[in-house]
Short mmCIF file of C-alpha atoms in Angstrom, two decimals:
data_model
loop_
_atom_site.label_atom_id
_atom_site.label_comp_id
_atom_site.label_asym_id
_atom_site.label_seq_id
_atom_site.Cartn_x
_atom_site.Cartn_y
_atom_site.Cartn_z
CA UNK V 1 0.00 0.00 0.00
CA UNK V 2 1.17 3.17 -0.82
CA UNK V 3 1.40 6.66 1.39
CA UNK V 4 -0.12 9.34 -0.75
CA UNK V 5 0.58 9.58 -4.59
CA UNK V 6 4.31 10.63 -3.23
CA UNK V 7 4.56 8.57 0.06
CA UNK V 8 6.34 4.52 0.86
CA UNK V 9 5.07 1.70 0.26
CA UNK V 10 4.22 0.55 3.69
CA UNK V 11 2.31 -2.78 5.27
CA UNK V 12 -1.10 -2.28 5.71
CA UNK V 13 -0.99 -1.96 9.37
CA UNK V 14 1.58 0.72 11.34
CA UNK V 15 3.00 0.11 14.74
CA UNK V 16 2.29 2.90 16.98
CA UNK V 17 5.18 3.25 20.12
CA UNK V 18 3.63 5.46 22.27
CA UNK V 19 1.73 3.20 24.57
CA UNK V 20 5.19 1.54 25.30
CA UNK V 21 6.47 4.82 27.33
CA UNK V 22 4.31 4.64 30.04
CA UNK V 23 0.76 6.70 28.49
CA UNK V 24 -1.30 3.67 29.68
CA UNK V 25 0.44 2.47 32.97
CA UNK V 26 3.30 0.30 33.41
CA UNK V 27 5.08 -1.11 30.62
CA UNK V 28 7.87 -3.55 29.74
CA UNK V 29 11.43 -2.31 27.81
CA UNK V 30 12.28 -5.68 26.76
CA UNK V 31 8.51 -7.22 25.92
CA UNK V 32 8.31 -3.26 23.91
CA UNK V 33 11.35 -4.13 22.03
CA UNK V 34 10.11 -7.64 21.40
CA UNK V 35 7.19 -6.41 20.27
CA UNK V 36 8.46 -4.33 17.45
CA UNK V 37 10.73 -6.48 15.99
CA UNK V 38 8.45 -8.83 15.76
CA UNK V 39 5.87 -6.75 14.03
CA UNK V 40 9.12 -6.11 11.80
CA UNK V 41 9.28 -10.20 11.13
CA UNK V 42 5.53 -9.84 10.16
CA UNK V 43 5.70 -7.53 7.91
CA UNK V 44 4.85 -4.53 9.46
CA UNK V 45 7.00 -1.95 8.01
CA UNK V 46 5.52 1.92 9.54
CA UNK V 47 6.59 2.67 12.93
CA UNK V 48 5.33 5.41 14.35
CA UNK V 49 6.74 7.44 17.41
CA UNK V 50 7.14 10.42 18.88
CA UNK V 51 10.21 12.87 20.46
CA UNK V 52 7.86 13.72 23.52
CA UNK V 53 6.57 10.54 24.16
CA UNK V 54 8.43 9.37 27.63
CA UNK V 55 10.43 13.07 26.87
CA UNK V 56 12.86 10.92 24.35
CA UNK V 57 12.29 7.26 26.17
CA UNK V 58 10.74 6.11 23.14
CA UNK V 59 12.85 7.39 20.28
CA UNK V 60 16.10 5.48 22.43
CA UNK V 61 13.62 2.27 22.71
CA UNK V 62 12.30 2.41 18.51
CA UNK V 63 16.11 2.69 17.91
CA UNK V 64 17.17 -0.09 20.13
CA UNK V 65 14.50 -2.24 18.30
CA UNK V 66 15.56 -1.48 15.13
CA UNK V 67 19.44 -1.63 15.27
CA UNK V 68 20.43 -4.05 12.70
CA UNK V 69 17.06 -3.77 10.63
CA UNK V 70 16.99 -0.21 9.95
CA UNK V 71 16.30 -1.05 6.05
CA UNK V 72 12.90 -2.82 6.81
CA UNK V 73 11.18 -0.37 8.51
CA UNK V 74 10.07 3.34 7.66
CA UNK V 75 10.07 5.79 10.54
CA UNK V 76 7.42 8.35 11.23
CA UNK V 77 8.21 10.87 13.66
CA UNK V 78 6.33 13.41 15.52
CA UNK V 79 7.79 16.62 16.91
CA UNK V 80 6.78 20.40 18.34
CA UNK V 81 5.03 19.18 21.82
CA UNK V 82 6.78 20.52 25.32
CA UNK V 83 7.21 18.68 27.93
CA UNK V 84 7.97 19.90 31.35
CA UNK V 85 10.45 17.36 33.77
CA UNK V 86 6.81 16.75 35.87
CA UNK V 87 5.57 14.85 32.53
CA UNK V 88 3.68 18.24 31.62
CA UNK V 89 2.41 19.59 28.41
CA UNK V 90 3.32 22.95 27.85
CA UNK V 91 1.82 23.76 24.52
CA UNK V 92 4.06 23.00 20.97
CA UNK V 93 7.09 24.40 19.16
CA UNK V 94 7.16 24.40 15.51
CA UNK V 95 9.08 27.61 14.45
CA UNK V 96 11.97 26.92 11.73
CA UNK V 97 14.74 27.24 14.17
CA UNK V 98 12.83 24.68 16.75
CA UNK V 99 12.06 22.04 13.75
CA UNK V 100 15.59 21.90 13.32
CA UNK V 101 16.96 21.45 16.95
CA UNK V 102 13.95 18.82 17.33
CA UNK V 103 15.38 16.97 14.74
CA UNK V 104 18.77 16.72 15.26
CA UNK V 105 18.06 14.85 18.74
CA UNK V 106 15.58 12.79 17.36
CA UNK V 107 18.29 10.76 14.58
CA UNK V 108 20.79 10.78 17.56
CA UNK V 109 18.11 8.77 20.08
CA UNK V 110 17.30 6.81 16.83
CA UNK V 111 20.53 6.21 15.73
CA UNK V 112 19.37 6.70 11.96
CA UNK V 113 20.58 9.64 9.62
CA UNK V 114 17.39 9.70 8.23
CA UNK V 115 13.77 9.92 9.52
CA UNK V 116 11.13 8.33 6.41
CA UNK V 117 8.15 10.87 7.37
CA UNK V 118 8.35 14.18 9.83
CA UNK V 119 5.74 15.84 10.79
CA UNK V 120 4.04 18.47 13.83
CA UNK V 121 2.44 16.12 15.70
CA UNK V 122 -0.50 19.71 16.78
CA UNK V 123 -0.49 22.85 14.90
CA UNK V 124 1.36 25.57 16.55
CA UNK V 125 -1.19 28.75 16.48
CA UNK V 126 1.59 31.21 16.31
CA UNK V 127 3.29 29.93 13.55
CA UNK V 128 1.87 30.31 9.83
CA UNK V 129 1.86 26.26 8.75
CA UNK V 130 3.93 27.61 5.77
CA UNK V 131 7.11 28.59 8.26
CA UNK V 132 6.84 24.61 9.61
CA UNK V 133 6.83 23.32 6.29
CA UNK V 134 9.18 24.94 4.75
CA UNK V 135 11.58 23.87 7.62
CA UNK V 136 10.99 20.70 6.92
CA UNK V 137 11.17 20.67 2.98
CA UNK V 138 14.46 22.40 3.80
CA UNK V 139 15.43 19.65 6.14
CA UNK V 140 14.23 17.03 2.71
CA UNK V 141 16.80 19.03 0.56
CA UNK V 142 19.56 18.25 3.10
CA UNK V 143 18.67 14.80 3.41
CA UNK V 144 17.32 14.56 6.88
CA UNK V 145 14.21 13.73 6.02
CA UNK V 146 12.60 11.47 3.00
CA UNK V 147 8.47 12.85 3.43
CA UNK V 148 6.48 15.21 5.35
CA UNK V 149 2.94 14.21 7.09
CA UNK V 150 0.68 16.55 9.12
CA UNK V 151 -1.40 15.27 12.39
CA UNK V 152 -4.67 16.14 13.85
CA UNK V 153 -4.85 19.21 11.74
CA UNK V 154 -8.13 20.72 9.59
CA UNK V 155 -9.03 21.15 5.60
CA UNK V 156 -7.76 24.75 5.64
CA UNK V 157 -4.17 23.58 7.00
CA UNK V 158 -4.05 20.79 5.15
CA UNK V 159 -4.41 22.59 1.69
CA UNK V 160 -2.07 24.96 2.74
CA UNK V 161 0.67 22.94 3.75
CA UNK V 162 0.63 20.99 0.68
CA UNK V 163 0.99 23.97 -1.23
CA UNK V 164 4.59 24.18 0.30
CA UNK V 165 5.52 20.81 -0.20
CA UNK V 166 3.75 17.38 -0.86
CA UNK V 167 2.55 15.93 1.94
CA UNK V 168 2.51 12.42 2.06
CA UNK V 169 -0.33 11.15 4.71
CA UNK V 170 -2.19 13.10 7.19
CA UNK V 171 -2.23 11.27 11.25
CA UNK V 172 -5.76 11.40 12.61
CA UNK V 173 -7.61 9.43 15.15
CA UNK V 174 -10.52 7.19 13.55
CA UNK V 175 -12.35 4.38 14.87
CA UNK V 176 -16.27 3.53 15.32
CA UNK V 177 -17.36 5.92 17.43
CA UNK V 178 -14.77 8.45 16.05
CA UNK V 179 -15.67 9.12 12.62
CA UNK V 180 -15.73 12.78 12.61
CA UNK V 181 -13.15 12.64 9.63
CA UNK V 182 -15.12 11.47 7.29
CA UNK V 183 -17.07 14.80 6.64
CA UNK V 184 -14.63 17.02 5.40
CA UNK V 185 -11.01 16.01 5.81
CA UNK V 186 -11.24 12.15 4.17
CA UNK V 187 -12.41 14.27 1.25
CA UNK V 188 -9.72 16.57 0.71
CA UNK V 189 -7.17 14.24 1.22
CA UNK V 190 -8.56 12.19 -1.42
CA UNK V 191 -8.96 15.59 -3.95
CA UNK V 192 -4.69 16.25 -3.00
CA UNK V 193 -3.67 12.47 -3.07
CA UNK V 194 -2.88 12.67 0.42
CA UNK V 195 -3.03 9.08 2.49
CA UNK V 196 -3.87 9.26 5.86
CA UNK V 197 -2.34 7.10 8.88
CA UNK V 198 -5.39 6.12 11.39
CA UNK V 199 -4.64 6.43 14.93
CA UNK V 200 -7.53 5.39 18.22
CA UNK V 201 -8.54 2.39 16.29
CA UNK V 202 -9.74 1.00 19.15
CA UNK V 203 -10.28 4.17 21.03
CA UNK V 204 -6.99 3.99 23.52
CA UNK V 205 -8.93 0.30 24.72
CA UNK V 206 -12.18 1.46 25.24
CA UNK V 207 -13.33 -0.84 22.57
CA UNK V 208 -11.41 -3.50 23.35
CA UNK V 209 -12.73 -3.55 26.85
CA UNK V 210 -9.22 -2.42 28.85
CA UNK V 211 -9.72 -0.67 32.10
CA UNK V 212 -7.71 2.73 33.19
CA UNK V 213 -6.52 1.17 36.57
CA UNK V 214 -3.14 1.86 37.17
CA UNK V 215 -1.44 4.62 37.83
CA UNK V 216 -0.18 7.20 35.50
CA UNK V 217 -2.85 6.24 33.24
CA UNK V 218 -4.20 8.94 31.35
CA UNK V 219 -7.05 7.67 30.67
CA UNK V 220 -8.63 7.64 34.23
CA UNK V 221 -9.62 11.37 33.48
CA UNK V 222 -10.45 11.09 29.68
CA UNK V 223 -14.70 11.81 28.92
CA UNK V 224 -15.03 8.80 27.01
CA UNK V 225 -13.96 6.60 30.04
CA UNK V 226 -15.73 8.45 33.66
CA UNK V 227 -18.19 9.59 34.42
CA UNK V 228 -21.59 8.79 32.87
CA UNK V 229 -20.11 8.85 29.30
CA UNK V 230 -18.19 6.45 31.02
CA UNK V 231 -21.06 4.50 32.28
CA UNK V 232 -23.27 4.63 28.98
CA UNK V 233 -19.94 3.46 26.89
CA UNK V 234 -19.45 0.23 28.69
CA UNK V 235 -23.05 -0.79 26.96
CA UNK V 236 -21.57 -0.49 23.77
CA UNK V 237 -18.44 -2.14 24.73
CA UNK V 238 -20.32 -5.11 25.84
CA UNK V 239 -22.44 -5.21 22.58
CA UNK V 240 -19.51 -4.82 20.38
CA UNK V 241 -17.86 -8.10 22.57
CA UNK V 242 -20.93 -10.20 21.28
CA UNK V 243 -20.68 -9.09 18.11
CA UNK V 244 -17.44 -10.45 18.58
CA UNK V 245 -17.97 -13.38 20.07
CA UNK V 246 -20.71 -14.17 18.01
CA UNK V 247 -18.24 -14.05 14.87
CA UNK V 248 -14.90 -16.37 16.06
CA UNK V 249 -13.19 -12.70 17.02
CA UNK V 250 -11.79 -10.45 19.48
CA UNK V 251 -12.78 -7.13 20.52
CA UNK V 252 -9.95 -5.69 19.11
CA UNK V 253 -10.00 -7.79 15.87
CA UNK V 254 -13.51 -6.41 14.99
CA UNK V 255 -13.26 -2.60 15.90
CA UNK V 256 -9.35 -3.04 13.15
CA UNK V 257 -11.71 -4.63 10.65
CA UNK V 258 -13.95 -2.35 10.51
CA UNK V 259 -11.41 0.45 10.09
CA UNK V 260 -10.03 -1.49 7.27
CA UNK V 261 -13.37 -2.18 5.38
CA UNK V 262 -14.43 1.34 6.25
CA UNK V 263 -11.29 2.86 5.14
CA UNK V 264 -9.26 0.65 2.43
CA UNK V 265 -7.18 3.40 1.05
CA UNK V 266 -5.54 4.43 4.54
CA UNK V 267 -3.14 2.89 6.87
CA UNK V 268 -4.23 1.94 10.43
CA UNK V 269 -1.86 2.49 13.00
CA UNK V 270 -2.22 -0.07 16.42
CA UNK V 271 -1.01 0.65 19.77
CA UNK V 272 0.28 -3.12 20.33
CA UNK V 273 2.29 -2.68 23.61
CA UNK V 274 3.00 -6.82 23.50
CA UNK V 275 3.43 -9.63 21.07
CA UNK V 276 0.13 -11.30 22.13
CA UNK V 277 -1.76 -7.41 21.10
CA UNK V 278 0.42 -7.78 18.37
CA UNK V 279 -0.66 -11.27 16.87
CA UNK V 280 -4.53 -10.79 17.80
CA UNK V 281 -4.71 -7.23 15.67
CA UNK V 282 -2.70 -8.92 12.87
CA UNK V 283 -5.53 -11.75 12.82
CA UNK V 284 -8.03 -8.96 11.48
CA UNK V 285 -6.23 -8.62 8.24
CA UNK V 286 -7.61 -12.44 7.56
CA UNK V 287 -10.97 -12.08 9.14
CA UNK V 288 -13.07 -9.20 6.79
CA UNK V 289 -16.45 -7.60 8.04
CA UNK V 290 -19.27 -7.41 5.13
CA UNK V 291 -21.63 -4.66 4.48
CA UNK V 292 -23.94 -6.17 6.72
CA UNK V 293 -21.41 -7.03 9.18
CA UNK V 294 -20.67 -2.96 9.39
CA UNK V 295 -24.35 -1.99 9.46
CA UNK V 296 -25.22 -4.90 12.35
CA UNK V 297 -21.99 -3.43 14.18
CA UNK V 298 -22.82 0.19 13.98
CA UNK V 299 -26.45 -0.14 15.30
CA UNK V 300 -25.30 -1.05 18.21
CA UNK V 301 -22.07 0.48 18.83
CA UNK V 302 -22.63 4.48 20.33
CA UNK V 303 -19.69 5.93 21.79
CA UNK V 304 -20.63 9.12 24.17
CA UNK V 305 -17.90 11.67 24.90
CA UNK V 306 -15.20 14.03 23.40
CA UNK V 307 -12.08 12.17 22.97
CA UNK V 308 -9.88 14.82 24.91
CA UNK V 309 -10.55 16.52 28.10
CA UNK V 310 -12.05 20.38 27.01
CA UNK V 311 -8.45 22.21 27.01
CA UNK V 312 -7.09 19.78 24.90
CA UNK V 313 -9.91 19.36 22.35
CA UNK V 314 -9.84 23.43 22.18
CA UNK V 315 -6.21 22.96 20.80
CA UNK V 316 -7.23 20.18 18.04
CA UNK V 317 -7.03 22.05 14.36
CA UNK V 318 -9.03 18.91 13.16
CA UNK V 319 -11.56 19.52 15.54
CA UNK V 320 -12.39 23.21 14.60
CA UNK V 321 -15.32 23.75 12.19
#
C-alpha cells in the first residue's frame, strides 16, 4: 500500500510506540522491544513514534528495536510538543529554528541519519503552517528527512501545507465511534492524493474492553472513560464483545476490521504494547467484516464523549469547524 501519490510503500498496518512509554500504565522495555521487531518479522514496516513521548524514552527504545534492521522499517516521527520534567504539556514548538533542533536529537536517540516521514504532531497557532513546512522541505533538501505528514490538523491547514511541499499522509484518530473525519477532511485528502495514517482504532482500549486502573494512566480522566459517558460506553463495549464473540473474534479484531473495510485506502496504526496485542490485531487482516457485518456493528455500537478533556480538544485544528 502506498502513502499518498508521493509517500512509501508501507504494510497495511503501522505500529504505533507510544503506549510503550508509560501513556497507559506500566510497561515492559524488553517485551516493547520484542514487540516491534516482531511486528518487523511480520511484515509490518511503519513505525510510528514520537520525540515527547516518555520526553525521548521512546525514540532510544524504537532505535534499540531497530538496530540491525533499519532497512525494513520506515520511521514516522512526531515533533513540536513541550514537555515539562513533571511529565507536563506545555503547549508546541514548531518555528523553523525549533524544527531543526527537534530533529537533530531525534536521529541521535534513533541512531538513523534519516527519519522516512516528519511531521508536527498539533499545529502551533503562532506559527503560519507555511514557516513549519518549509523547515521541513528544507530539512528534505539536506537529506534529513525522505516525506512530510501533518497530524490532527483541519481542511484549511491541510491545503495549505501541501501547497509548500507534498505531503505524504495526514495522522488522525478514527475508529467507530470516532468518525468525525469522514465529513470534510477524508475528502480533501482524497482531492490532494494525500493518504492518511489512522490512529484510536480502538479508542486507547475502550473498545477492546481495557480498564484505566493503574497509575499514570491517562485515561482515568479522559470523557469517554468516567463519568456517565463512562457508564453509557461500557453498553456499547459489551455489545460490540458479542458481536465479537458471536463471529470467532476479538474485541480488538472487529473494531481493526472495521477500520479497514471502512477505510481501504488508509493505513491503520495499532497501539500493540506486546506480542500477544500484536498477533490478535494482525488476525483482522484475515478475518473481513461485510456490508452487513458494518451496518449490524454500527447499530449497536454508540460511543458518548469528546475524545480529549475540554483544554485539549480546544487545541485540536481537526476539531475546529
Amino acid at each position: 500500500m502506498k502513502l499518498g501519490s508521493t509517500g512509501p510503500e508501507v504494510f497495511p498496518l503501522g505500529l504505533g510506540c507510544m503506549g510503550m512509554s508509560g501513556t497507559y500504565g506500566k510497561t515492559d522495555d524488553a517485551e516493547s522491544i520484542r514487540t516491534i521487531q516482531a511486528a518487523i518479522e511480520r511484515g509490518v514496516t511503519l513505525i510510528d513514534t514520537g520525540d515527547f513521548y516518555g520526553m525521548g524514552h521512546n525514540e532510544m527504545l524504537v532505535g534499540r528495536a531497530i538496530e540491525g534492521r533499519r532497512d525494513k522499517v520506515q520511521l514516522s516521527v512526531k515533533f513540536g510538543a513541550l514537555r515539562g520534567p513533571d511529565g507536563s504539556f506545555n503547549g508546541n514548538d514548531t518555528r523553523p529554528i525549533a524544527v531543526k533542533n527537534f530533529i537533530a536529537y531525534s536521529l541521535k536517540r534513533l541512531g538513523v541519519e534519516v527519519i522516512d516521514i516528519y511531521r508536527p504532531a498539533r499545529l502551533d497557532p503562532s506559527v503560519p503552517i507555511e514557516d513549519t513546512i518549509g523547515a521541513i522541505a528544507d530539512l528534505v533538501k539536506a537529506g534529513y528527512v525522505r516525506h512530510i505528514g501533518l497530524s490532527e490538523v483541519g481542511v484549511e491547514t491541510i491545503r495549505r501545507a501541501h501547497k509548500v511541499h507534498p505531503i505524504v499522509d495526514l495522522q488522525i484518530e478514527y475508529a467507530i465511534g470516532t468518525r468525525g473525519p469522514e465529513a470534510e477532511i477524508f475528502p480533501v485528502l482524497a482531492e490532494l492524493g494525500i493518504s492518511a495514517t489512522l490512529y484510536g482504532v480502538f479508542s486507547r482500549g475502550l473498545l477492546t474492553g481495557s480498564k484505566s486502573t493503574e497509575a499514570g494512566d491517562w485515561r482515568a480522566h479522559q470523557p469517554r472513560f468516567a463519568g456517565e459517558n463512562g457508564a453509557k460506553n461500557e453498553d456499547s463495549v459489551r455489545a460490540l464483545q458479542r458481536f465479537a464473540h458471536e463471529r470467532g473474534m476479538t474485541p480488538g479484531q472487529v473494531a481493526l476490521a472495521w477500520v479497514l473495510a471502512r477505510q481501504p485506502a488508509f493505513v491503520p496504526v495499532v497501539g500493540a504494547k506486546t506480542r500477544a496485542q500484536l498477533e490478535d490485531v494482525l488476525g483482522a487482516l484475515a478475518r473481513p467484516l461485510s456490508k452487513d457485518d458494518l451496518a449490524a456493528l454500527e447499530s449497536v455500537v454508540n460511543i458518548s464523549g469528546d475524545r480529549y478533556d475540554p483544554a485539549q480538544m480546544k487545541h485540536l485544528d481537526s476539531e475546529r469547524r
